[in-house]
Amino acid sequence: MILLSYNCNYKKSTPMKENKQLLVLTHLSQLLDFVSGIGGFVVPLILWLLKKDEVVGMDEHGKAILNFRVTMFIFILICIPFILFCGLGIAGLIVISVFYLVFPILNAIRANNNQPPSYPFSFKIF
C-alpha cells in the first residue's frame, strides 16, 4: 500500500522589500538612549521583530544591533565594580558612551550604502 501525504502547513511566501530608510532608522533609533534611556534598545528590537521577514537585510542589521547593545550592556556591568573600587570604570563608561554615539551613525551610513553592518567588539549572541 502506498501512502501519500500532503502538507497543508505552508506559509504564503511574500516577496521581501528593500527599504533602506527603515534600516537607517533602525540604526539611528539607538540614539533614543540619550533621550529616553531604554528606547534605544526597545525600538530596534520591535522593528527587527516586526520587519525581519519583510525587509531585505533587516534580519542581519537587527541582529547586529542587538548583539552590539547586549555586548555594551555587559561591558557597562563590568565597569561598575571598577568605578566603585578604583575609579577606572569611569573611563570605560566614557568610551562606551562614545561607541553608543558613533557606531549607530556609522552603521546607518553603511545601511544607506547597502553595506553590511559592522559593530566592533560585539559578541555574536543572536
Short mmCIF file of N, CA and C in Angstrom, two decimals:
data_model
loop_
_atom_site.label_atom_id
_atom_site.label_comp_id
_atom_site.label_asym_id
_atom_site.label_seq_id
_atom_site.Cartn_x
_atom_site.Cartn_y
_atom_site.Cartn_z
N MET A 1 0.84 -1.16 0.00
CA MET A 1 0.00 0.00 0.00
C MET A 1 0.89 1.24 0.00
N ILE A 2 0.55 2.18 -0.80
CA ILE A 2 1.32 3.43 -0.89
C ILE A 2 0.54 4.51 -0.16
N LEU A 3 1.22 5.15 0.75
CA LEU A 3 0.59 6.24 1.49
C LEU A 3 1.10 7.56 0.93
N LEU A 4 0.20 8.40 0.62
CA LEU A 4 0.56 9.73 0.15
C LEU A 4 0.19 10.73 1.22
N SER A 5 1.06 11.64 1.45
CA SER A 5 0.75 12.67 2.44
C SER A 5 0.82 14.04 1.78
N TYR A 6 0.04 14.92 2.31
CA TYR A 6 0.00 16.28 1.77
C TYR A 6 0.21 17.23 2.93
N ASN A 7 1.16 18.09 2.80
CA ASN A 7 1.47 19.05 3.85
C ASN A 7 0.63 20.31 3.65
N CYS A 8 -0.30 20.53 4.55
CA CYS A 8 -1.17 21.71 4.47
C CYS A 8 -0.59 22.88 5.24
N ASN A 9 0.48 22.66 5.95
CA ASN A 9 1.07 23.71 6.77
C ASN A 9 2.17 24.42 6.01
N TYR A 10 1.79 25.28 5.15
CA TYR A 10 2.78 26.07 4.43
C TYR A 10 2.48 27.53 4.63
N LYS A 11 3.51 28.33 4.58
CA LYS A 11 3.35 29.77 4.70
C LYS A 11 3.33 30.37 3.32
N LYS A 12 2.46 31.31 3.16
CA LYS A 12 2.45 32.02 1.89
C LYS A 12 3.67 32.92 1.87
N SER A 13 4.49 32.71 0.91
CA SER A 13 5.74 33.46 0.81
C SER A 13 5.47 34.83 0.18
N THR A 14 5.80 35.86 0.93
CA THR A 14 5.68 37.20 0.37
C THR A 14 7.06 37.68 -0.01
N PRO A 15 7.17 38.34 -1.13
CA PRO A 15 8.49 38.82 -1.53
C PRO A 15 8.98 39.90 -0.57
N MET A 16 10.28 39.82 -0.27
CA MET A 16 10.86 40.80 0.64
C MET A 16 11.11 42.10 -0.11
N LYS A 17 10.88 43.20 0.59
CA LYS A 17 11.07 44.52 0.00
C LYS A 17 12.39 45.10 0.46
N GLU A 18 12.96 45.94 -0.37
CA GLU A 18 14.16 46.67 0.03
C GLU A 18 13.71 48.01 0.59
N ASN A 19 14.13 48.30 1.81
CA ASN A 19 13.73 49.54 2.46
C ASN A 19 14.93 50.08 3.23
N LYS A 20 15.79 50.81 2.53
CA LYS A 20 17.00 51.35 3.15
C LYS A 20 16.66 52.35 4.26
N GLN A 21 15.59 53.10 4.07
CA GLN A 21 15.23 54.10 5.08
C GLN A 21 14.89 53.45 6.41
N LEU A 22 14.21 52.31 6.37
CA LEU A 22 13.88 51.61 7.61
C LEU A 22 15.14 51.06 8.28
N LEU A 23 16.09 50.57 7.49
CA LEU A 23 17.35 50.09 8.06
C LEU A 23 18.10 51.24 8.71
N VAL A 24 18.14 52.39 8.04
CA VAL A 24 18.81 53.57 8.60
C VAL A 24 18.12 54.00 9.89
N LEU A 25 16.79 54.04 9.86
CA LEU A 25 16.02 54.42 11.05
C LEU A 25 16.26 53.45 12.20
N THR A 26 16.39 52.18 11.89
CA THR A 26 16.63 51.18 12.93
C THR A 26 17.97 51.44 13.62
N HIS A 27 19.00 51.75 12.83
CA HIS A 27 20.30 52.06 13.43
C HIS A 27 20.24 53.35 14.24
N LEU A 28 19.63 54.38 13.68
CA LEU A 28 19.59 55.67 14.36
C LEU A 28 18.66 55.67 15.58
N SER A 29 17.72 54.73 15.63
CA SER A 29 16.83 54.67 16.79
C SER A 29 17.57 54.31 18.07
N GLN A 30 18.77 53.79 17.95
CA GLN A 30 19.58 53.51 19.14
C GLN A 30 19.93 54.79 19.88
N LEU A 31 19.95 55.91 19.18
CA LEU A 31 20.28 57.18 19.80
C LEU A 31 19.19 57.66 20.75
N LEU A 32 18.05 56.98 20.77
CA LEU A 32 16.99 57.31 21.73
C LEU A 32 17.45 57.10 23.17
N ASP A 33 18.51 56.34 23.37
CA ASP A 33 19.06 56.17 24.71
C ASP A 33 19.45 57.50 25.33
N PHE A 34 19.91 58.42 24.52
CA PHE A 34 20.33 59.71 25.05
C PHE A 34 19.14 60.57 25.46
N VAL A 35 17.93 60.18 25.04
CA VAL A 35 16.72 60.93 25.36
C VAL A 35 15.86 60.19 26.38
N SER A 36 15.64 58.89 26.13
CA SER A 36 14.66 58.17 26.94
C SER A 36 15.25 57.09 27.85
N GLY A 37 16.46 56.70 27.64
CA GLY A 37 17.05 55.66 28.47
C GLY A 37 16.98 54.29 27.85
N ILE A 38 15.79 53.71 27.77
CA ILE A 38 15.67 52.34 27.27
C ILE A 38 15.17 52.28 25.83
N GLY A 39 14.72 53.38 25.28
CA GLY A 39 14.18 53.39 23.92
C GLY A 39 15.17 52.94 22.87
N GLY A 40 16.46 53.14 23.12
CA GLY A 40 17.49 52.74 22.18
C GLY A 40 17.65 51.25 22.04
N PHE A 41 17.11 50.49 22.97
CA PHE A 41 17.11 49.03 22.85
C PHE A 41 15.75 48.53 22.38
N VAL A 42 14.69 49.10 22.92
CA VAL A 42 13.34 48.61 22.65
C VAL A 42 12.92 48.87 21.21
N VAL A 43 13.16 50.06 20.69
CA VAL A 43 12.71 50.40 19.34
C VAL A 43 13.39 49.52 18.28
N PRO A 44 14.73 49.36 18.29
CA PRO A 44 15.33 48.44 17.30
C PRO A 44 14.83 47.00 17.46
N LEU A 45 14.61 46.58 18.70
CA LEU A 45 14.10 45.22 18.93
C LEU A 45 12.72 45.05 18.30
N ILE A 46 11.84 46.00 18.51
CA ILE A 46 10.48 45.91 17.94
C ILE A 46 10.53 45.95 16.42
N LEU A 47 11.33 46.88 15.87
CA LEU A 47 11.44 46.96 14.41
C LEU A 47 11.99 45.67 13.82
N TRP A 48 12.98 45.09 14.48
CA TRP A 48 13.57 43.84 14.00
C TRP A 48 12.55 42.71 14.05
N LEU A 49 11.84 42.59 15.17
CA LEU A 49 10.86 41.52 15.31
C LEU A 49 9.72 41.64 14.30
N LEU A 50 9.30 42.86 14.01
CA LEU A 50 8.17 43.05 13.11
C LEU A 50 8.55 42.96 11.63
N LYS A 51 9.77 43.35 11.28
CA LYS A 51 10.12 43.50 9.87
C LYS A 51 11.22 42.56 9.38
N LYS A 52 11.72 41.67 10.21
CA LYS A 52 12.85 40.83 9.79
C LYS A 52 12.52 39.91 8.63
N ASP A 53 11.26 39.54 8.47
CA ASP A 53 10.86 38.67 7.37
C ASP A 53 10.30 39.44 6.18
N GLU A 54 10.22 40.76 6.30
CA GLU A 54 9.62 41.56 5.24
C GLU A 54 10.61 42.45 4.50
N VAL A 55 11.66 42.87 5.17
CA VAL A 55 12.60 43.84 4.59
C VAL A 55 13.95 43.16 4.38
N VAL A 56 14.49 43.32 3.18
CA VAL A 56 15.80 42.75 2.85
C VAL A 56 16.86 43.37 3.76
N GLY A 57 17.63 42.53 4.44
CA GLY A 57 18.71 43.00 5.29
C GLY A 57 18.31 43.30 6.72
N MET A 58 17.02 43.34 7.03
CA MET A 58 16.60 43.69 8.38
C MET A 58 17.05 42.65 9.40
N ASP A 59 17.02 41.38 9.03
CA ASP A 59 17.44 40.34 9.97
C ASP A 59 18.92 40.52 10.32
N GLU A 60 19.75 40.72 9.32
CA GLU A 60 21.19 40.89 9.54
C GLU A 60 21.47 42.16 10.35
N HIS A 61 20.87 43.27 9.97
CA HIS A 61 21.11 44.53 10.66
C HIS A 61 20.53 44.50 12.07
N GLY A 62 19.34 43.94 12.22
CA GLY A 62 18.72 43.86 13.54
C GLY A 62 19.52 43.02 14.51
N LYS A 63 20.01 41.88 14.04
CA LYS A 63 20.84 41.03 14.90
C LYS A 63 22.13 41.74 15.29
N ALA A 64 22.73 42.44 14.35
CA ALA A 64 23.97 43.17 14.64
C ALA A 64 23.73 44.24 15.70
N ILE A 65 22.60 44.95 15.58
CA ILE A 65 22.27 45.98 16.56
C ILE A 65 22.06 45.37 17.94
N LEU A 66 21.29 44.30 18.02
CA LEU A 66 21.02 43.69 19.31
C LEU A 66 22.27 43.08 19.92
N ASN A 67 23.12 42.48 19.10
CA ASN A 67 24.40 41.96 19.61
C ASN A 67 25.24 43.09 20.18
N PHE A 68 25.29 44.22 19.48
CA PHE A 68 26.04 45.38 19.95
C PHE A 68 25.47 45.89 21.27
N ARG A 69 24.15 46.00 21.35
CA ARG A 69 23.52 46.54 22.56
C ARG A 69 23.76 45.63 23.76
N VAL A 70 23.61 44.33 23.58
CA VAL A 70 23.82 43.40 24.70
C VAL A 70 25.29 43.40 25.11
N THR A 71 26.20 43.43 24.14
CA THR A 71 27.63 43.45 24.44
C THR A 71 28.00 44.70 25.22
N MET A 72 27.51 45.86 24.80
CA MET A 72 27.82 47.10 25.51
C MET A 72 27.24 47.08 26.92
N PHE A 73 26.06 46.47 27.09
CA PHE A 73 25.48 46.36 28.43
C PHE A 73 26.36 45.50 29.33
N ILE A 74 26.90 44.42 28.78
CA ILE A 74 27.82 43.57 29.55
C ILE A 74 29.07 44.36 29.94
N PHE A 75 29.60 45.15 29.00
CA PHE A 75 30.77 45.98 29.31
C PHE A 75 30.45 47.02 30.39
N ILE A 76 29.24 47.57 30.38
CA ILE A 76 28.85 48.52 31.42
C ILE A 76 28.82 47.82 32.77
N LEU A 77 28.28 46.60 32.81
CA LEU A 77 28.25 45.85 34.07
C LEU A 77 29.65 45.55 34.57
N ILE A 78 30.59 45.33 33.66
CA ILE A 78 31.98 45.09 34.05
C ILE A 78 32.61 46.37 34.60
N CYS A 79 32.23 47.53 34.06
CA CYS A 79 32.80 48.80 34.50
C CYS A 79 32.35 49.21 35.90
N ILE A 80 31.17 48.80 36.31
CA ILE A 80 30.62 49.25 37.59
C ILE A 80 31.51 48.91 38.78
N PRO A 81 32.01 47.67 38.92
CA PRO A 81 32.91 47.41 40.05
C PRO A 81 34.19 48.24 40.00
N PHE A 82 34.68 48.50 38.80
CA PHE A 82 35.89 49.32 38.68
C PHE A 82 35.64 50.76 39.10
N ILE A 83 34.43 51.25 38.92
CA ILE A 83 34.09 52.59 39.40
C ILE A 83 34.08 52.59 40.92
N LEU A 84 33.50 51.57 41.50
CA LEU A 84 33.36 51.51 42.95
C LEU A 84 34.69 51.34 43.67
N PHE A 85 35.62 50.58 43.08
CA PHE A 85 36.84 50.26 43.79
C PHE A 85 38.03 51.14 43.43
N CYS A 86 38.14 51.56 42.19
CA CYS A 86 39.33 52.34 41.85
C CYS A 86 39.05 53.51 40.90
N GLY A 87 37.85 53.70 40.49
CA GLY A 87 37.52 54.84 39.65
C GLY A 87 37.87 54.70 38.18
N LEU A 88 38.52 53.60 37.80
CA LEU A 88 38.89 53.42 36.39
C LEU A 88 37.70 53.12 35.49
N GLY A 89 36.62 52.68 36.07
CA GLY A 89 35.44 52.36 35.29
C GLY A 89 34.82 53.57 34.62
N ILE A 90 35.10 54.76 35.14
CA ILE A 90 34.56 55.97 34.53
C ILE A 90 35.11 56.15 33.13
N ALA A 91 36.39 55.87 32.95
CA ALA A 91 36.99 55.95 31.60
C ALA A 91 36.32 54.94 30.68
N GLY A 92 36.03 53.76 31.19
CA GLY A 92 35.35 52.74 30.39
C GLY A 92 33.95 53.19 29.99
N LEU A 93 33.23 53.83 30.90
CA LEU A 93 31.89 54.32 30.58
C LEU A 93 31.93 55.44 29.55
N ILE A 94 32.96 56.26 29.60
CA ILE A 94 33.11 57.32 28.60
C ILE A 94 33.34 56.71 27.22
N VAL A 95 34.21 55.70 27.16
CA VAL A 95 34.47 55.02 25.88
C VAL A 95 33.19 54.36 25.36
N ILE A 96 32.45 53.71 26.23
CA ILE A 96 31.21 53.05 25.82
C ILE A 96 30.19 54.07 25.32
N SER A 97 30.10 55.21 25.99
CA SER A 97 29.14 56.23 25.53
C SER A 97 29.53 56.80 24.18
N VAL A 98 30.83 56.90 23.90
CA VAL A 98 31.27 57.32 22.56
C VAL A 98 30.89 56.25 21.54
N PHE A 99 31.06 54.98 21.89
CA PHE A 99 30.64 53.89 21.00
C PHE A 99 29.15 53.97 20.71
N TYR A 100 28.35 54.23 21.77
CA TYR A 100 26.90 54.35 21.62
C TYR A 100 26.51 55.48 20.67
N LEU A 101 27.33 56.50 20.60
CA LEU A 101 27.03 57.64 19.73
C LEU A 101 27.54 57.43 18.31
N VAL A 102 28.76 56.92 18.17
CA VAL A 102 29.43 56.87 16.87
C VAL A 102 28.97 55.68 16.02
N PHE A 103 28.93 54.49 16.57
CA PHE A 103 28.69 53.30 15.76
C PHE A 103 27.28 53.22 15.17
N PRO A 104 26.23 53.66 15.85
CA PRO A 104 24.92 53.69 15.17
C PRO A 104 24.91 54.62 13.95
N ILE A 105 25.57 55.76 14.06
CA ILE A 105 25.62 56.70 12.94
C ILE A 105 26.41 56.10 11.78
N LEU A 106 27.57 55.51 12.08
CA LEU A 106 28.38 54.90 11.02
C LEU A 106 27.63 53.76 10.34
N ASN A 107 26.92 52.96 11.12
CA ASN A 107 26.19 51.84 10.53
C ASN A 107 24.92 52.28 9.81
N ALA A 108 24.35 53.40 10.19
CA ALA A 108 23.24 53.95 9.42
C ALA A 108 23.73 54.36 8.03
N ILE A 109 24.92 54.93 7.97
CA ILE A 109 25.51 55.29 6.68
C ILE A 109 25.80 54.03 5.87
N ARG A 110 26.32 53.00 6.53
CA ARG A 110 26.59 51.73 5.84
C ARG A 110 25.29 51.11 5.32
N ALA A 111 24.22 51.18 6.09
CA ALA A 111 22.93 50.64 5.65
C ALA A 111 22.41 51.41 4.44
N ASN A 112 22.61 52.71 4.44
CA ASN A 112 22.16 53.52 3.31
C ASN A 112 22.95 53.21 2.04
N ASN A 113 24.19 52.75 2.20
CA ASN A 113 25.04 52.40 1.06
C ASN A 113 24.98 50.90 0.72
N ASN A 114 23.99 50.20 1.26
CA ASN A 114 23.81 48.75 1.03
C ASN A 114 25.02 47.92 1.46
N GLN A 115 25.66 48.32 2.52
CA GLN A 115 26.79 47.57 3.07
C GLN A 115 26.33 46.84 4.33
N PRO A 116 26.98 45.74 4.66
CA PRO A 116 26.59 45.01 5.88
C PRO A 116 26.99 45.80 7.13
N PRO A 117 26.30 45.57 8.24
CA PRO A 117 26.63 46.30 9.47
C PRO A 117 27.96 45.85 10.03
N SER A 118 28.60 46.76 10.74
CA SER A 118 29.89 46.45 11.36
C SER A 118 29.96 47.12 12.73
N TYR A 119 29.69 46.34 13.76
CA TYR A 119 29.80 46.82 15.13
C TYR A 119 30.98 46.08 15.77
N PRO A 120 32.12 46.76 15.92
CA PRO A 120 33.27 46.08 16.53
C PRO A 120 33.03 45.79 18.01
N PHE A 121 33.76 44.85 18.52
CA PHE A 121 33.71 44.43 19.92
C PHE A 121 32.39 43.78 20.30
N SER A 122 31.59 43.33 19.33
CA SER A 122 30.29 42.72 19.63
C SER A 122 30.40 41.21 19.68
N PHE A 123 29.75 40.63 20.67
CA PHE A 123 29.64 39.18 20.75
C PHE A 123 28.51 38.73 19.84
N LYS A 124 28.65 37.56 19.22
CA LYS A 124 27.59 37.00 18.39
C LYS A 124 26.62 36.24 19.30
N ILE A 125 25.56 36.91 19.70
CA ILE A 125 24.58 36.31 20.60
C ILE A 125 23.35 35.86 19.82
N PHE A 126 22.89 36.70 18.92
CA PHE A 126 21.70 36.41 18.12
C PHE A 126 22.09 35.94 16.75
#
